[in-house]
Every structure is written in structure tokens, then in C-alpha cells.
CSV table of C-alpha atoms in Angstrom, one decimal:
chain,number,residue,atom,x,y,z
A,169,MET,CA,0.0,0.0,0.0
A,170,THR,CA,1.3,3.5,-0.8
A,171,SER,CA,2.0,6.1,1.8
A,172,LEU,CA,-1.1,7.2,3.7
A,173,ASP,CA,-2.7,10.6,3.7
A,174,VAL,CA,-2.7,12.4,7.0
A,175,ILE,CA,-5.7,14.4,8.2
A,176,THR,CA,-4.3,17.7,9.6
A,177,GLU,CA,-7.3,20.1,9.2
A,178,ARG,CA,-10.3,20.3,11.5
A,179,SER,CA,-12.5,21.1,8.5
A,180,ASP,CA,-12.0,17.6,7.0
A,181,PRO,CA,-15.5,16.0,6.9
A,182,ALA,CA,-14.0,12.8,8.4
A,183,VAL,CA,-13.2,14.7,11.7
A,184,GLN,CA,-16.9,15.6,12.3
A,185,ARG,CA,-18.0,12.1,11.3
A,186,ILE,CA,-15.7,10.6,13.9
A,187,ILE,CA,-16.8,13.1,16.6
A,188,ASP,CA,-20.5,12.3,15.8
A,189,VAL,CA,-20.1,8.6,16.0
A,190,THR,CA,-18.3,8.8,19.4
A,191,LYS,CA,-21.2,10.6,21.1
A,192,PRO,CA,-22.6,8.4,23.8
A,193,SER,CA,-26.3,9.0,23.0
A,194,ARG,CA,-27.7,9.1,19.5
A,195,SER,CA,-31.3,8.7,18.6
A,196,VAL,CA,-30.6,6.9,15.3
A,197,VAL,CA,-27.6,4.6,15.0
A,198,ARG,CA,-26.6,4.3,11.3
A,199,THR,CA,-22.9,4.3,11.8
A,200,ALA,CA,-20.6,2.8,14.5
A,201,LEU,CA,-17.1,3.1,15.7
A,202,ILE,CA,-14.9,-0.1,15.6
A,203,GLU,CA,-11.8,0.2,17.7
A,204,ASP,CA,-8.4,-1.6,17.5
A,205,SER,CA,-7.0,-3.8,14.7
A,206,GLU,CA,-8.4,-7.2,15.8
A,207,PRO,CA,-12.1,-6.1,15.9
A,208,LEU,CA,-11.5,-4.2,12.6
A,209,LEU,CA,-10.2,-7.3,10.9
A,210,GLN,CA,-13.0,-9.5,12.3
A,211,SER,CA,-15.6,-7.0,11.1
A,212,ILE,CA,-14.1,-6.9,7.7
A,213,ARG,CA,-14.1,-10.7,7.5
A,214,ALA,CA,-17.8,-10.7,8.5
A,215,GLY,CA,-18.6,-8.4,5.6
A,216,VAL,CA,-19.3,-5.2,7.5
A,217,GLU,CA,-19.2,-2.2,5.3
A,218,LEU,CA,-16.4,0.1,6.5
A,219,ILE,CA,-16.6,3.7,5.3
A,220,GLU,CA,-13.0,4.5,6.3
A,221,VAL,CA,-10.3,3.2,8.6
A,222,TYR,CA,-8.0,5.5,10.5
A,223,GLY,CA,-4.7,5.3,12.4
A,224,LEU,CA,-2.5,7.6,14.4
A,225,GLU,CA,0.3,9.3,12.5
A,226,THR,CA,2.7,8.4,15.3
A,227,VAL,CA,1.8,4.6,15.4
A,228,PRO,CA,2.2,2.3,12.3
A,229,LEU,CA,-0.9,0.4,11.4
A,230,PRO,CA,-0.5,-3.5,11.3
A,231,GLY,CA,0.3,-4.9,7.9
A,232,ASP,CA,-2.5,-7.4,8.0
A,233,LEU,CA,-5.1,-4.7,8.6
A,234,LEU,CA,-3.7,-2.6,5.7
A,235,THR,CA,-3.7,-5.6,3.4
A,236,ALA,CA,-7.4,-6.4,4.3
A,237,CYS,CA,-8.4,-2.8,3.7
A,238,GLU,CA,-6.6,-2.8,0.3
A,239,GLN,CA,-8.2,-6.0,-0.8
A,240,ARG,CA,-11.7,-4.7,0.1
A,241,GLY,CA,-11.1,-1.2,-1.2
A,242,ILE,CA,-11.5,0.5,2.2
A,243,PRO,CA,-9.9,3.9,2.4
A,244,VAL,CA,-7.2,4.3,5.1
A,245,ARG,CA,-5.9,7.6,6.5
A,246,LEU,CA,-4.0,8.8,9.5
A,247,LEU,CA,-4.8,11.5,12.1
A,248,SER,CA,-2.2,14.0,13.1
A,249,PRO,CA,-1.6,14.3,16.9
A,250,ALA,CA,-3.5,17.6,17.0
A,251,ILE,CA,-6.5,16.2,15.3
A,252,ALA,CA,-6.5,13.0,17.3
A,253,ASN,CA,-6.5,15.2,20.5
A,254,GLN,CA,-9.5,17.1,19.2
A,255,VAL,CA,-11.4,14.0,18.3
A,256,PHE,CA,-10.9,11.9,21.4
A,257,LYS,CA,-10.1,14.7,23.9
A,258,THR,CA,-9.8,12.9,27.3
A,259,GLU,CA,-10.6,9.4,25.9
A,260,LYS,CA,-7.9,6.9,25.3
A,261,LYS,CA,-6.9,7.1,21.7
A,262,PRO,CA,-7.3,3.8,19.8
A,263,LYS,CA,-4.2,3.1,17.6
A,264,ALA,CA,-6.6,1.9,14.8
A,265,PHE,CA,-10.3,2.4,14.3
A,266,GLY,CA,-12.9,2.6,11.6
A,267,ILE,CA,-16.4,3.9,10.9
A,268,CYS,CA,-18.8,1.3,9.6
A,269,ARG,CA,-22.4,1.4,8.4
A,270,VAL,CA,-24.5,-0.6,10.9
A,271,PRO,CA,-25.9,-3.8,9.3
A,272,ARG,CA,-29.6,-4.3,9.3
A,273,PRO,CA,-30.9,-5.7,12.6
A,274,CYS,CA,-31.2,-9.5,12.8
A,275,GLY,CA,-34.6,-11.1,13.3
A,276,PHE,CA,-35.8,-14.5,14.3
A,277,ALA,CA,-35.9,-15.5,10.6
A,278,ASP,CA,-32.1,-15.2,10.6
A,279,LEU,CA,-32.0,-18.0,13.1
A,280,THR,CA,-34.1,-20.4,11.1
A,281,GLY,CA,-32.4,-23.3,9.4
A,282,ARG,CA,-29.2,-23.0,11.3
A,283,LYS,CA,-27.9,-26.1,13.0
A,284,GLY,CA,-26.0,-25.0,16.1
A,285,ASP,CA,-27.5,-24.3,19.5
A,286,LEU,CA,-29.0,-20.9,20.3
A,287,VAL,CA,-28.0,-19.0,23.4
A,288,LEU,CA,-30.8,-17.1,25.1
A,289,LEU,CA,-29.8,-14.4,27.6
A,290,ASP,CA,-32.7,-13.3,29.8
A,291,GLY,CA,-32.0,-10.1,31.7
A,292,VAL,CA,-28.2,-10.1,31.2
A,293,LYS,CA,-27.3,-6.4,31.1
A,294,ILE,CA,-23.6,-6.1,31.7
A,295,VAL,CA,-22.2,-5.4,28.3
A,296,GLY,CA,-18.8,-6.9,29.1
A,297,ASN,CA,-20.4,-10.2,29.9
A,298,ILE,CA,-22.6,-10.1,26.7
A,299,GLY,CA,-19.5,-9.3,24.6
A,300,ALA,CA,-17.5,-12.3,26.1
A,301,ILE,CA,-20.5,-14.5,25.5
A,302,VAL,CA,-20.7,-13.4,21.8
A,303,ARG,CA,-17.1,-14.2,21.3
A,304,THR,CA,-17.3,-17.6,23.0
A,305,SER,CA,-20.6,-18.5,21.1
A,306,PHE,CA,-18.9,-17.8,17.8
A,307,ALA,CA,-15.8,-19.8,18.7
A,308,LEU,CA,-17.8,-22.9,20.0
A,309,GLY,CA,-20.3,-23.1,17.2
A,310,ALA,CA,-23.5,-21.5,18.5
A,311,SER,CA,-25.7,-20.5,15.7
A,312,GLY,CA,-27.1,-17.3,17.2
A,313,ILE,CA,-27.9,-15.3,20.4
A,314,VAL,CA,-31.2,-13.9,21.6
A,315,LEU,CA,-31.0,-11.0,24.0
A,316,VAL,CA,-34.1,-10.3,26.1
A,317,ASP,CA,-34.2,-7.3,28.5
A,318,SER,CA,-30.5,-6.4,27.8
A,319,ASP,CA,-31.1,-2.6,27.7
A,320,LEU,CA,-29.2,-2.5,24.4
A,321,VAL,CA,-30.8,-0.7,21.5
A,322,SER,CA,-28.4,-2.0,18.8
A,323,ILE,CA,-25.7,-4.6,18.5
A,324,ALA,CA,-23.6,-1.8,17.1
A,325,ASP,CA,-23.2,-0.4,20.6
A,326,ARG,CA,-19.6,0.8,20.9
A,327,ARG,CA,-19.1,-1.0,24.2
A,328,LEU,CA,-20.4,-4.3,22.8
A,329,ILE,CA,-18.2,-4.2,19.7
A,330,ARG,CA,-15.2,-3.6,21.9
A,331,ALA,CA,-16.1,-6.3,24.4
A,332,SER,CA,-16.8,-8.9,21.7
A,333,ARG,CA,-13.6,-8.0,19.9
A,334,GLY,CA,-15.7,-7.4,16.7
A,335,TYR,CA,-17.4,-10.8,16.7
A,336,VAL,CA,-20.7,-9.2,17.3
A,337,PHE,CA,-21.1,-9.0,13.5
A,338,SER,CA,-20.1,-12.7,12.9
A,339,LEU,CA,-23.3,-14.4,14.0
A,340,PRO,CA,-27.0,-13.5,14.2
A,341,ILE,CA,-27.9,-11.6,17.4
A,342,VAL,CA,-31.6,-10.8,18.0
A,343,LEU,CA,-32.8,-8.1,20.3
A,344,ALA,CA,-36.3,-9.2,21.4
A,345,SER,CA,-38.9,-8.8,24.1
A,346,ARG,CA,-39.8,-11.8,26.3
A,347,ALA,CA,-43.1,-12.2,24.5
A,348,GLU,CA,-41.5,-12.2,21.1
A,349,ALA,CA,-38.9,-14.8,22.1
A,350,LEU,CA,-41.5,-17.0,23.9
A,351,ARG,CA,-43.7,-17.0,20.8
A,352,HIS,CA,-40.8,-17.9,18.5
A,353,PHE,CA,-39.7,-20.8,20.6
A,354,GLN,CA,-43.2,-22.1,21.1
A,355,ASP,CA,-44.1,-21.8,17.4
A,356,ASN,CA,-40.9,-23.6,16.3
A,357,GLY,CA,-41.2,-26.3,19.0
A,358,MET,CA,-37.6,-25.7,20.1
A,359,ARG,CA,-36.2,-27.6,23.1
A,360,LEU,CA,-35.2,-25.1,25.8
A,361,MET,CA,-32.7,-25.9,28.5
A,362,ALA,CA,-32.6,-23.5,31.4
A,363,PHE,CA,-29.5,-23.3,33.5
A,364,GLU,CA,-30.2,-22.9,37.2
A,365,ALA,CA,-28.9,-24.2,40.5
A,366,GLY,CA,-30.3,-27.6,41.2
A,367,GLY,CA,-31.2,-28.4,37.6
A,368,ALA,CA,-32.5,-31.9,36.8
A,369,LEU,CA,-29.6,-32.5,34.5
A,370,THR,CA,-25.9,-31.5,34.7
A,371,VAL,CA,-23.9,-29.9,32.0
A,372,ARG,CA,-22.2,-33.3,31.4
A,373,ASP,CA,-25.6,-34.8,30.3
A,374,LEU,CA,-25.9,-32.3,27.5
A,375,GLY,CA,-23.1,-34.0,25.5
A,376,GLY,CA,-25.5,-36.9,24.8
A,377,ILE,CA,-28.3,-34.8,23.4
A,378,ASP,CA,-28.1,-34.9,19.6
A,379,GLU,CA,-30.6,-32.2,18.7
A,380,ARG,CA,-30.6,-28.4,18.6
A,381,LEU,CA,-31.1,-26.7,22.0
A,382,VAL,CA,-31.9,-23.3,23.3
A,383,LEU,CA,-29.5,-22.7,26.2
A,384,MET,CA,-31.1,-20.2,28.5
A,385,PHE,CA,-29.2,-18.1,31.1
A,386,GLY,CA,-30.4,-15.4,33.4
A,387,SER,CA,-28.6,-12.7,35.3
A,388,GLU,CA,-26.3,-13.8,38.1
A,389,LYS,CA,-28.4,-12.1,40.8
A,390,THR,CA,-32.0,-13.0,39.7
A,391,GLY,CA,-31.7,-15.8,37.2
A,392,ALA,CA,-34.0,-16.2,34.2
A,393,SER,CA,-37.6,-14.9,34.5
A,394,GLY,CA,-40.5,-17.3,35.1
A,395,GLU,CA,-42.1,-16.3,31.8
A,396,PHE,CA,-40.3,-19.0,29.9
A,397,SER,CA,-41.4,-21.7,32.4
A,398,GLY,CA,-44.2,-22.8,30.1
A,399,ILE,CA,-41.8,-24.1,27.5
A,400,SER,CA,-38.9,-24.8,29.8
A,401,ALA,CA,-39.6,-28.5,30.7
A,402,GLU,CA,-35.9,-29.1,31.3
A,403,SER,CA,-33.2,-27.6,33.5
A,404,ALA,CA,-29.5,-28.1,33.8
A,405,SER,CA,-26.9,-27.1,36.4
A,406,ILE,CA,-23.1,-26.8,36.5
A,407,PRO,CA,-21.5,-28.7,39.4
A,408,MET,CA,-19.5,-26.3,41.6
A,409,ASN,CA,-18.3,-25.8,45.1
A,410,PRO,CA,-21.4,-25.2,47.3
A,411,GLU,CA,-19.6,-22.5,49.1
A,412,ALA,CA,-19.4,-20.4,45.9
A,413,GLU,CA,-22.4,-18.1,45.3
A,414,SER,CA,-22.5,-18.4,41.5
A,415,LEU,CA,-20.4,-18.4,38.4
A,416,ASN,CA,-20.1,-15.4,36.1
A,417,VAL,CA,-22.7,-15.8,33.4
A,418,SER,CA,-20.1,-15.7,30.6
A,419,VAL,CA,-18.2,-18.5,32.2
A,420,SER,CA,-21.4,-20.6,32.5
A,421,VAL,CA,-22.2,-20.1,28.9
A,422,GLY,CA,-18.6,-21.1,28.0
A,423,ILE,CA,-18.9,-24.3,30.0
A,424,ALA,CA,-22.2,-25.2,28.5
A,425,LEU,CA,-21.1,-24.6,24.9
A,426,HIS,CA,-17.9,-26.5,25.5
A,427,ALA,CA,-20.0,-29.5,26.5
A,428,ARG,CA,-21.9,-29.1,23.2
A,429,ALA,CA,-19.0,-28.2,21.0
A,430,HIS,CA,-18.6,-31.7,19.5
A,431,ARG,CA,-22.1,-31.3,18.0
A,432,ASN,CA,-22.1,-27.6,17.2
A,433,LEU,CA,-18.7,-27.6,15.5
A,434,ALA,CA,-19.3,-30.8,13.5
């Protein structure tokens, strides 16, 4: 790739574009900020449309990122130190970042016909946990995630993109109400497995089930809501030290998906 242009003027349209996308509250989310080279690379591999990728004039961009941008025809420019300070002010400046167009929201139709298990998160609100679950779900072969009562308005939330390391664009993630999720699982006759203390099965038993499951997890404090009890005929638990209060929900999802990986990754 040839030498990169450096943005040195505040009047460059890209500067305002970056400032706008970093605002914490926007009524309409059409573009999103993707920070750091690994999330950028994963987003590019997932087919996300990048408007432009940026780096800092003082820090060389990784060669694999530059190659990926060149192959996809994504413009790349650098920010001078003065412009970077104006854009990010007191924030930590990412060494590489890009502006993408937010993909259309996924719906339940995007989950149909896929073979891997689904992960249902009911009332999980900590974005760091959701991001870790997204990354683990992709790695261990889950076919999608349904988020109920997550407080997220878009999967293109800057915090979620960062926490998932960009994998949030690599599998279908549906934001839904409990009523919508309940109706979908009922209409499709899906087998739901709720994880809770004292479940009838243990996570070891899941390895012998050769059909698609919906693995449901609630928040660490309150667990899943009772609204799914009508279709949740089965429950599973993860054996643990009784003196421990609970496992982090992202760890629980990882343990469950690892038990199912031989099927989901087949």
C-alpha cells in the first residue's frame, strides 16, 4: 500500500464524522465506531461495510489490517496528533479504528435453518459479559444469540463491539422482548434448556443430546424470568463448590457450549 494521507485540518469531513459517532447518546444509529485492529479485521471478515479506517500518525498500522483494507477497497488515512486530540479529547486514543455502516438488525428469521444451539440471555445487562458470550458463542459453534431485556438498542453499541472483539457481526444476534422470544420458541417447538442451581440435568448430560437446543441463562443475581417456564420443561446445572455463590454468566455459557462443541462444531 502506498503512503497514507494524514488528516491535519479540523475542516476535513471525516473529523466531524468521527466526533459524531463517538457521542454516547444518538437517537438513530446508522454508523458505528470499531476500535483496534483485531475487531476491525474480524468485522471486515464478517462483511461489514467500512466507510474508512484510521490510524494515528505516530503509530504504524498493522500490515494485515492494511492488506485487508486494500483487498476490500476500504480507504485508510491517519490522524495528526493535534486532530487526534480534538477527536478523542480525554478518551484513550485507539491506535486503529474505523467507521462502519451498521448492518440491518437480525430477526428470528435469521436463526431459522441454522444447526448450532442458540444462546438465550434473559435479563443479562452487563455489556462486558454479553461481549464475552458473543465471542465464546462464535468460537464454540452456537448459531445465534437472543438478547431479552438487555437494555441494548443496537448490537452496534460501541461497548459491545469492543467487548466482543468485533465478533458481534459474525453471528445473528436478535434483540427481542420476552413475549417475542417466547412466541418464536413455542411456534418452532424448540427444546429449551434453562441453566439454574439444582437443575435436573448436569452440564455433562448435555453432551449426549443430539438435537438443537436453546441454552437459556439469566442474570447472576436474579436468574431467568419465570415467563419461559411454560416451554422450559428441562433444566441443567453446572456442578460447583457449594460455598461459591455463583459463576459469572459468561463463564457458565462457555462451560455449556464446550459440553456441546462436538455437535455444534461438527
